[in-house]
Amino acid sequence: MGIPALMMGFTGEGQLDPTLLADRDRRLGIDTEAIKHERQDLPARPVIKGANAWEQGEVIQLQRAEGSGEHGRGDTAHFGTSEQSRR
């Protein structure tokens, strides 16, 4: 199964690759800069203590792997049938 991991949102400027942002805006037909401009008057709220605890301490960055990555050795005979195939 691998190590447990959580998905998180970006919490500050400059964390998202601008190329990915431009691609997303193009695909979804949105303008992130216009949205930021519309929201500039919203007051920033203080972050609750401990809410971003992941920003301190050791951080593990997962890497994408082709196929089954380090866990695959080609031998799948010991795997059981999936729940979907039992239906």
mmCIF file of N, CA and C in Angstrom:
data_model
loop_
_atom_site.group_PDB
_atom_site.id
_atom_site.type_symbol
_atom_site.label_atom_id
_atom_site.label_comp_id
_atom_site.label_asym_id
_atom_site.label_seq_id
_atom_site.Cartn_x
_atom_site.Cartn_y
_atom_site.Cartn_z
ATOM 1 N N MET A 1 0.807 -1.194 0.000
ATOM 2 C CA MET A 1 0.000 0.000 0.000
ATOM 3 C C MET A 1 0.849 1.256 0.000
ATOM 4 N N GLY A 2 2.002 1.231 0.587
ATOM 5 C CA GLY A 2 2.829 2.425 0.642
ATOM 6 C C GLY A 2 2.580 3.225 1.898
ATOM 7 N N ILE A 3 3.285 4.337 2.002
ATOM 8 C CA ILE A 3 3.161 5.177 3.187
ATOM 9 C C ILE A 3 1.876 5.990 3.118
ATOM 10 N N PRO A 4 1.293 6.344 4.257
ATOM 11 C CA PRO A 4 0.091 7.178 4.225
ATOM 12 C C PRO A 4 0.444 8.592 3.766
ATOM 13 N N ALA A 5 -0.431 9.192 3.016
ATOM 14 C CA ALA A 5 -0.188 10.548 2.532
ATOM 15 C C ALA A 5 -1.511 11.309 2.477
ATOM 16 N N LEU A 6 -1.435 12.594 2.702
ATOM 17 C CA LEU A 6 -2.607 13.459 2.622
ATOM 18 C C LEU A 6 -2.461 14.397 1.438
ATOM 19 N N MET A 7 -3.582 14.761 0.855
ATOM 20 C CA MET A 7 -3.559 15.794 -0.173
ATOM 21 C C MET A 7 -3.798 17.123 0.521
ATOM 22 N N MET A 8 -3.069 18.134 0.113
ATOM 23 C CA MET A 8 -3.196 19.442 0.748
ATOM 24 C C MET A 8 -3.392 20.518 -0.312
ATOM 25 N N GLY A 9 -3.982 21.606 0.092
ATOM 26 C CA GLY A 9 -4.082 22.763 -0.771
ATOM 27 C C GLY A 9 -2.855 23.646 -0.599
ATOM 28 N N PHE A 10 -2.618 24.493 -1.564
ATOM 29 C CA PHE A 10 -1.519 25.448 -1.453
ATOM 30 C C PHE A 10 -1.900 26.510 -0.430
ATOM 31 N N THR A 11 -0.938 26.929 0.382
ATOM 32 C CA THR A 11 -1.223 27.881 1.457
ATOM 33 C C THR A 11 -0.535 29.223 1.271
ATOM 34 N N GLY A 12 0.194 29.396 0.185
ATOM 35 C CA GLY A 12 0.883 30.665 -0.020
ATOM 36 C C GLY A 12 1.241 30.886 -1.477
ATOM 37 N N GLU A 13 1.555 32.114 -1.789
ATOM 38 C CA GLU A 13 1.959 32.474 -3.147
ATOM 39 C C GLU A 13 3.262 31.770 -3.514
ATOM 40 N N GLY A 14 3.390 31.419 -4.788
ATOM 41 C CA GLY A 14 4.632 30.851 -5.283
ATOM 42 C C GLY A 14 4.788 29.353 -5.073
ATOM 43 N N GLN A 15 3.800 28.688 -4.502
ATOM 44 C CA GLN A 15 3.913 27.248 -4.281
ATOM 45 C C GLN A 15 3.516 26.432 -5.514
ATOM 46 N N LEU A 16 2.723 27.006 -6.380
ATOM 47 C CA LEU A 16 2.252 26.302 -7.571
ATOM 48 C C LEU A 16 3.088 26.715 -8.777
ATOM 49 N N ASP A 17 3.536 25.733 -9.534
ATOM 50 C CA ASP A 17 4.293 25.978 -10.762
ATOM 51 C C ASP A 17 3.426 26.823 -11.700
ATOM 52 N N PRO A 18 3.917 27.995 -12.125
ATOM 53 C CA PRO A 18 3.108 28.880 -12.977
ATOM 54 C C PRO A 18 2.677 28.228 -14.292
ATOM 55 N N THR A 19 3.473 27.306 -14.803
ATOM 56 C CA THR A 19 3.099 26.609 -16.035
ATOM 57 C C THR A 19 1.867 25.743 -15.798
ATOM 58 N N LEU A 20 1.819 25.074 -14.649
ATOM 59 C CA LEU A 20 0.651 24.252 -14.317
ATOM 60 C C LEU A 20 -0.586 25.120 -14.103
ATOM 61 N N LEU A 21 -0.402 26.276 -13.474
ATOM 62 C CA LEU A 21 -1.511 27.200 -13.251
ATOM 63 C C LEU A 21 -2.079 27.691 -14.584
ATOM 64 N N ALA A 22 -1.199 28.084 -15.496
ATOM 65 C CA ALA A 22 -1.647 28.568 -16.806
ATOM 66 C C ALA A 22 -2.380 27.470 -17.570
ATOM 67 N N ASP A 23 -1.877 26.245 -17.477
ATOM 68 C CA ASP A 23 -2.531 25.126 -18.150
ATOM 69 C C ASP A 23 -3.920 24.882 -17.563
ATOM 70 N N ARG A 24 -4.031 24.920 -16.231
ATOM 71 C CA ARG A 24 -5.331 24.720 -15.585
ATOM 72 C C ARG A 24 -6.317 25.816 -15.991
ATOM 73 N N ASP A 25 -5.854 27.061 -15.961
ATOM 74 C CA ASP A 25 -6.723 28.175 -16.354
ATOM 75 C C ASP A 25 -7.228 27.992 -17.782
ATOM 76 N N ARG A 26 -6.336 27.577 -18.676
ATOM 77 C CA ARG A 26 -6.717 27.376 -20.073
ATOM 78 C C ARG A 26 -7.742 26.250 -20.199
ATOM 79 N N ARG A 27 -7.477 25.112 -19.550
ATOM 80 C CA ARG A 27 -8.373 23.960 -19.659
ATOM 81 C C ARG A 27 -9.745 24.220 -19.059
ATOM 82 N N LEU A 28 -9.796 24.946 -17.943
ATOM 83 C CA LEU A 28 -11.066 25.183 -17.257
ATOM 84 C C LEU A 28 -11.733 26.497 -17.654
ATOM 85 N N GLY A 29 -11.044 27.278 -18.475
ATOM 86 C CA GLY A 29 -11.626 28.542 -18.918
ATOM 87 C C GLY A 29 -11.799 29.550 -17.798
ATOM 88 N N ILE A 30 -10.812 29.618 -16.893
ATOM 89 C CA ILE A 30 -10.875 30.574 -15.785
ATOM 90 C C ILE A 30 -9.666 31.492 -15.820
ATOM 91 N N ASP A 31 -9.733 32.570 -15.076
ATOM 92 C CA ASP A 31 -8.650 33.546 -14.990
ATOM 93 C C ASP A 31 -8.297 33.738 -13.519
ATOM 94 N N THR A 32 -7.253 33.057 -13.081
ATOM 95 C CA THR A 32 -6.865 33.100 -11.673
ATOM 96 C C THR A 32 -6.539 34.516 -11.224
ATOM 97 N N GLU A 33 -5.880 35.284 -12.050
ATOM 98 C CA GLU A 33 -5.532 36.661 -11.672
ATOM 99 C C GLU A 33 -6.786 37.502 -11.462
ATOM 100 N N ALA A 34 -7.799 37.327 -12.308
ATOM 101 C CA ALA A 34 -9.056 38.071 -12.142
ATOM 102 C C ALA A 34 -9.749 37.662 -10.839
ATOM 103 N N ILE A 35 -9.711 36.376 -10.517
ATOM 104 C CA ILE A 35 -10.324 35.900 -9.271
ATOM 105 C C ILE A 35 -9.596 36.498 -8.072
ATOM 106 N N LYS A 36 -8.258 36.526 -8.118
ATOM 107 C CA LYS A 36 -7.478 37.142 -7.029
ATOM 108 C C LYS A 36 -7.865 38.607 -6.863
ATOM 109 N N HIS A 37 -8.002 39.300 -7.985
ATOM 110 C CA HIS A 37 -8.354 40.724 -7.940
ATOM 111 C C HIS A 37 -9.728 40.920 -7.285
ATOM 112 N N GLU A 38 -10.687 40.068 -7.646
ATOM 113 C CA GLU A 38 -12.037 40.170 -7.073
ATOM 114 C C GLU A 38 -12.047 39.897 -5.573
ATOM 115 N N ARG A 39 -11.100 39.110 -5.103
ATOM 116 C CA ARG A 39 -11.070 38.709 -3.691
ATOM 117 C C ARG A 39 -10.103 39.533 -2.839
ATOM 118 N N GLN A 40 -9.457 40.523 -3.426
ATOM 119 C CA GLN A 40 -8.411 41.253 -2.699
ATOM 120 C C GLN A 40 -8.925 41.996 -1.470
ATOM 121 N N ASP A 41 -10.199 42.315 -1.425
ATOM 122 C CA ASP A 41 -10.756 43.034 -0.276
ATOM 123 C C ASP A 41 -11.194 42.114 0.866
ATOM 124 N N LEU A 42 -11.169 40.811 0.647
ATOM 125 C CA LEU A 42 -11.551 39.883 1.715
ATOM 126 C C LEU A 42 -10.484 39.914 2.809
ATOM 127 N N PRO A 43 -10.887 40.050 4.056
ATOM 128 C CA PRO A 43 -9.891 40.097 5.128
ATOM 129 C C PRO A 43 -9.243 38.729 5.345
ATOM 130 N N ALA A 44 -7.944 38.749 5.582
ATOM 131 C CA ALA A 44 -7.229 37.508 5.899
ATOM 132 C C ALA A 44 -7.512 37.143 7.348
ATOM 133 N N ARG A 45 -7.810 35.924 7.594
ATOM 134 C CA ARG A 45 -8.073 35.447 8.952
ATOM 135 C C ARG A 45 -6.804 34.817 9.505
ATOM 136 N N PRO A 46 -6.595 34.932 10.812
ATOM 137 C CA PRO A 46 -5.405 34.298 11.390
ATOM 138 C C PRO A 46 -5.519 32.772 11.302
ATOM 139 N N VAL A 47 -4.377 32.140 11.105
ATOM 140 C CA VAL A 47 -4.339 30.680 11.041
ATOM 141 C C VAL A 47 -4.421 30.137 12.458
ATOM 142 N N ILE A 48 -5.297 29.191 12.675
ATOM 143 C CA ILE A 48 -5.452 28.573 13.990
ATOM 144 C C ILE A 48 -4.198 27.768 14.312
ATOM 145 N N LYS A 49 -3.723 27.889 15.538
ATOM 146 C CA LYS A 49 -2.508 27.197 15.961
ATOM 147 C C LYS A 49 -2.630 25.695 15.673
ATOM 148 N N GLY A 50 -1.609 25.158 15.025
ATOM 149 C CA GLY A 50 -1.570 23.736 14.712
ATOM 150 C C GLY A 50 -2.226 23.353 13.401
ATOM 151 N N ALA A 51 -2.918 24.309 12.758
ATOM 152 C CA ALA A 51 -3.624 23.979 11.519
ATOM 153 C C ALA A 51 -2.666 23.608 10.395
ATOM 154 N N ASN A 52 -1.510 24.222 10.360
ATOM 155 C CA ASN A 52 -0.526 23.938 9.316
ATOM 156 C C ASN A 52 0.712 23.279 9.905
ATOM 157 N N ALA A 53 0.496 22.350 10.806
ATOM 158 C CA ALA A 53 1.614 21.691 11.482
ATOM 159 C C ALA A 53 2.530 20.981 10.497
ATOM 160 N N TRP A 54 2.009 20.594 9.348
ATOM 161 C CA TRP A 54 2.824 19.906 8.351
ATOM 162 C C TRP A 54 3.954 20.793 7.830
ATOM 163 N N GLU A 55 3.848 22.104 8.030
ATOM 164 C CA GLU A 55 4.895 23.008 7.540
ATOM 165 C C GLU A 55 6.139 22.995 8.424
ATOM 166 N N GLN A 56 6.059 22.381 9.590
ATOM 167 C CA GLN A 56 7.222 22.268 10.459
ATOM 168 C C GLN A 56 7.632 20.801 10.541
ATOM 169 N N GLY A 57 8.896 20.588 10.868
ATOM 170 C CA GLY A 57 9.372 19.223 11.053
ATOM 171 C C GLY A 57 9.749 18.553 9.747
ATOM 172 N N GLU A 58 9.796 17.237 9.781
ATOM 173 C CA GLU A 58 10.220 16.461 8.619
ATOM 174 C C GLU A 58 9.081 16.335 7.621
ATOM 175 N N VAL A 59 9.393 16.591 6.361
ATOM 176 C CA VAL A 59 8.408 16.487 5.291
ATOM 177 C C VAL A 59 8.871 15.403 4.331
ATOM 178 N N ILE A 60 7.971 14.519 3.955
ATOM 179 C CA ILE A 60 8.284 13.475 2.989
ATOM 180 C C ILE A 60 7.598 13.847 1.687
ATOM 181 N N GLN A 61 8.384 13.973 0.621
ATOM 182 C CA GLN A 61 7.833 14.291 -0.691
ATOM 183 C C GLN A 61 7.767 13.011 -1.509
ATOM 184 N N LEU A 62 6.574 12.614 -1.900
ATOM 185 C CA LEU A 62 6.409 11.396 -2.684
ATOM 186 C C LEU A 62 6.759 11.658 -4.137
ATOM 187 N N GLN A 63 7.287 10.648 -4.793
ATOM 188 C CA GLN A 63 7.632 10.737 -6.207
ATOM 189 C C GLN A 63 6.732 9.797 -7.003
ATOM 190 N N ARG A 64 6.313 10.254 -8.186
ATOM 191 C CA ARG A 64 5.499 9.412 -9.066
ATOM 192 C C ARG A 64 6.386 8.288 -9.607
ATOM 193 N N ALA A 65 5.843 7.074 -9.660
ATOM 194 C CA ALA A 65 6.576 5.926 -10.191
ATOM 195 C C ALA A 65 5.727 5.241 -11.246
ATOM 196 N N GLU A 66 6.375 4.755 -12.298
ATOM 197 C CA GLU A 66 5.672 4.005 -13.334
ATOM 198 C C GLU A 66 5.283 2.637 -12.797
ATOM 199 N N GLY A 67 4.135 2.147 -13.187
ATOM 200 C CA GLY A 67 3.711 0.808 -12.785
ATOM 201 C C GLY A 67 3.572 0.691 -11.284
ATOM 202 N N SER A 68 4.141 -0.343 -10.737
ATOM 203 C CA SER A 68 4.020 -0.584 -9.302
ATOM 204 C C SER A 68 5.224 -0.082 -8.528
ATOM 205 N N GLY A 69 6.129 0.632 -9.205
ATOM 206 C CA GLY A 69 7.273 1.223 -8.513
ATOM 207 C C GLY A 69 8.143 0.183 -7.844
ATOM 208 N N GLU A 70 8.638 0.510 -6.677
ATOM 209 C CA GLU A 70 9.573 -0.373 -5.986
ATOM 210 C C GLU A 70 8.920 -1.643 -5.467
ATOM 211 N N HIS A 71 7.591 -1.691 -5.445
ATOM 212 C CA HIS A 71 6.900 -2.854 -4.887
ATOM 213 C C HIS A 71 6.628 -3.932 -5.927
ATOM 214 N N GLY A 72 6.785 -3.617 -7.189
ATOM 215 C CA GLY A 72 6.460 -4.581 -8.231
ATOM 216 C C GLY A 72 7.644 -5.442 -8.611
ATOM 217 N N ARG A 73 7.433 -6.714 -8.689
ATOM 218 C CA ARG A 73 8.477 -7.632 -9.128
ATOM 219 C C ARG A 73 7.932 -8.559 -10.208
ATOM 220 N N GLY A 74 6.728 -8.260 -10.684
ATOM 221 C CA GLY A 74 6.149 -9.065 -11.745
ATOM 222 C C GLY A 74 5.380 -10.284 -11.266
ATOM 223 N N ASP A 75 5.497 -10.638 -9.997
ATOM 224 C CA ASP A 75 4.808 -11.815 -9.475
ATOM 225 C C ASP A 75 3.510 -11.368 -8.810
ATOM 226 N N THR A 76 2.398 -11.586 -9.478
ATOM 227 C CA THR A 76 1.109 -11.184 -8.911
ATOM 228 C C THR A 76 0.260 -12.384 -8.513
ATOM 229 N N ALA A 77 0.840 -13.589 -8.564
ATOM 230 C CA ALA A 77 0.075 -14.802 -8.271
ATOM 231 C C ALA A 77 -0.463 -14.812 -6.848
ATOM 232 N N HIS A 78 0.235 -14.149 -5.927
ATOM 233 C CA HIS A 78 -0.189 -14.152 -4.530
ATOM 234 C C HIS A 78 -1.269 -13.117 -4.228
ATOM 235 N N PHE A 79 -1.608 -12.263 -5.207
ATOM 236 C CA PHE A 79 -2.650 -11.270 -4.994
ATOM 237 C C PHE A 79 -4.016 -11.940 -5.085
ATOM 238 N N GLY A 80 -4.929 -11.548 -4.222
ATOM 239 C CA GLY A 80 -6.293 -12.062 -4.286
ATOM 240 C C GLY A 80 -7.088 -11.335 -5.357
ATOM 241 N N THR A 81 -8.332 -11.750 -5.548
ATOM 242 C CA THR A 81 -9.182 -11.062 -6.517
ATOM 243 C C THR A 81 -9.698 -9.770 -5.903
ATOM 244 N N SER A 82 -9.928 -8.804 -6.736
ATOM 245 C CA SER A 82 -10.416 -7.515 -6.251
ATOM 246 C C SER A 82 -11.890 -7.615 -5.883
ATOM 247 N N GLU A 83 -12.337 -6.678 -5.063
ATOM 248 C CA GLU A 83 -13.753 -6.653 -4.688
ATOM 249 C C GLU A 83 -14.639 -6.468 -5.913
ATOM 250 N N GLN A 84 -14.173 -5.664 -6.867
ATOM 251 C CA GLN A 84 -14.968 -5.407 -8.063
ATOM 252 C C GLN A 84 -15.155 -6.676 -8.893
ATOM 253 N N SER A 85 -14.126 -7.519 -8.970
ATOM 254 C CA SER A 85 -14.249 -8.719 -9.804
ATOM 255 C C SER A 85 -15.065 -9.810 -9.123
ATOM 256 N N ARG A 86 -15.322 -9.683 -7.836
ATOM 257 C CA ARG A 86 -16.131 -10.674 -7.117
ATOM 258 C C ARG A 86 -17.627 -10.438 -7.306
ATOM 259 N N ARG A 87 -18.000 -9.277 -7.804
ATOM 260 C CA ARG A 87 -19.425 -8.937 -7.954
ATOM 261 C C ARG A 87 -20.074 -9.700 -9.077
#
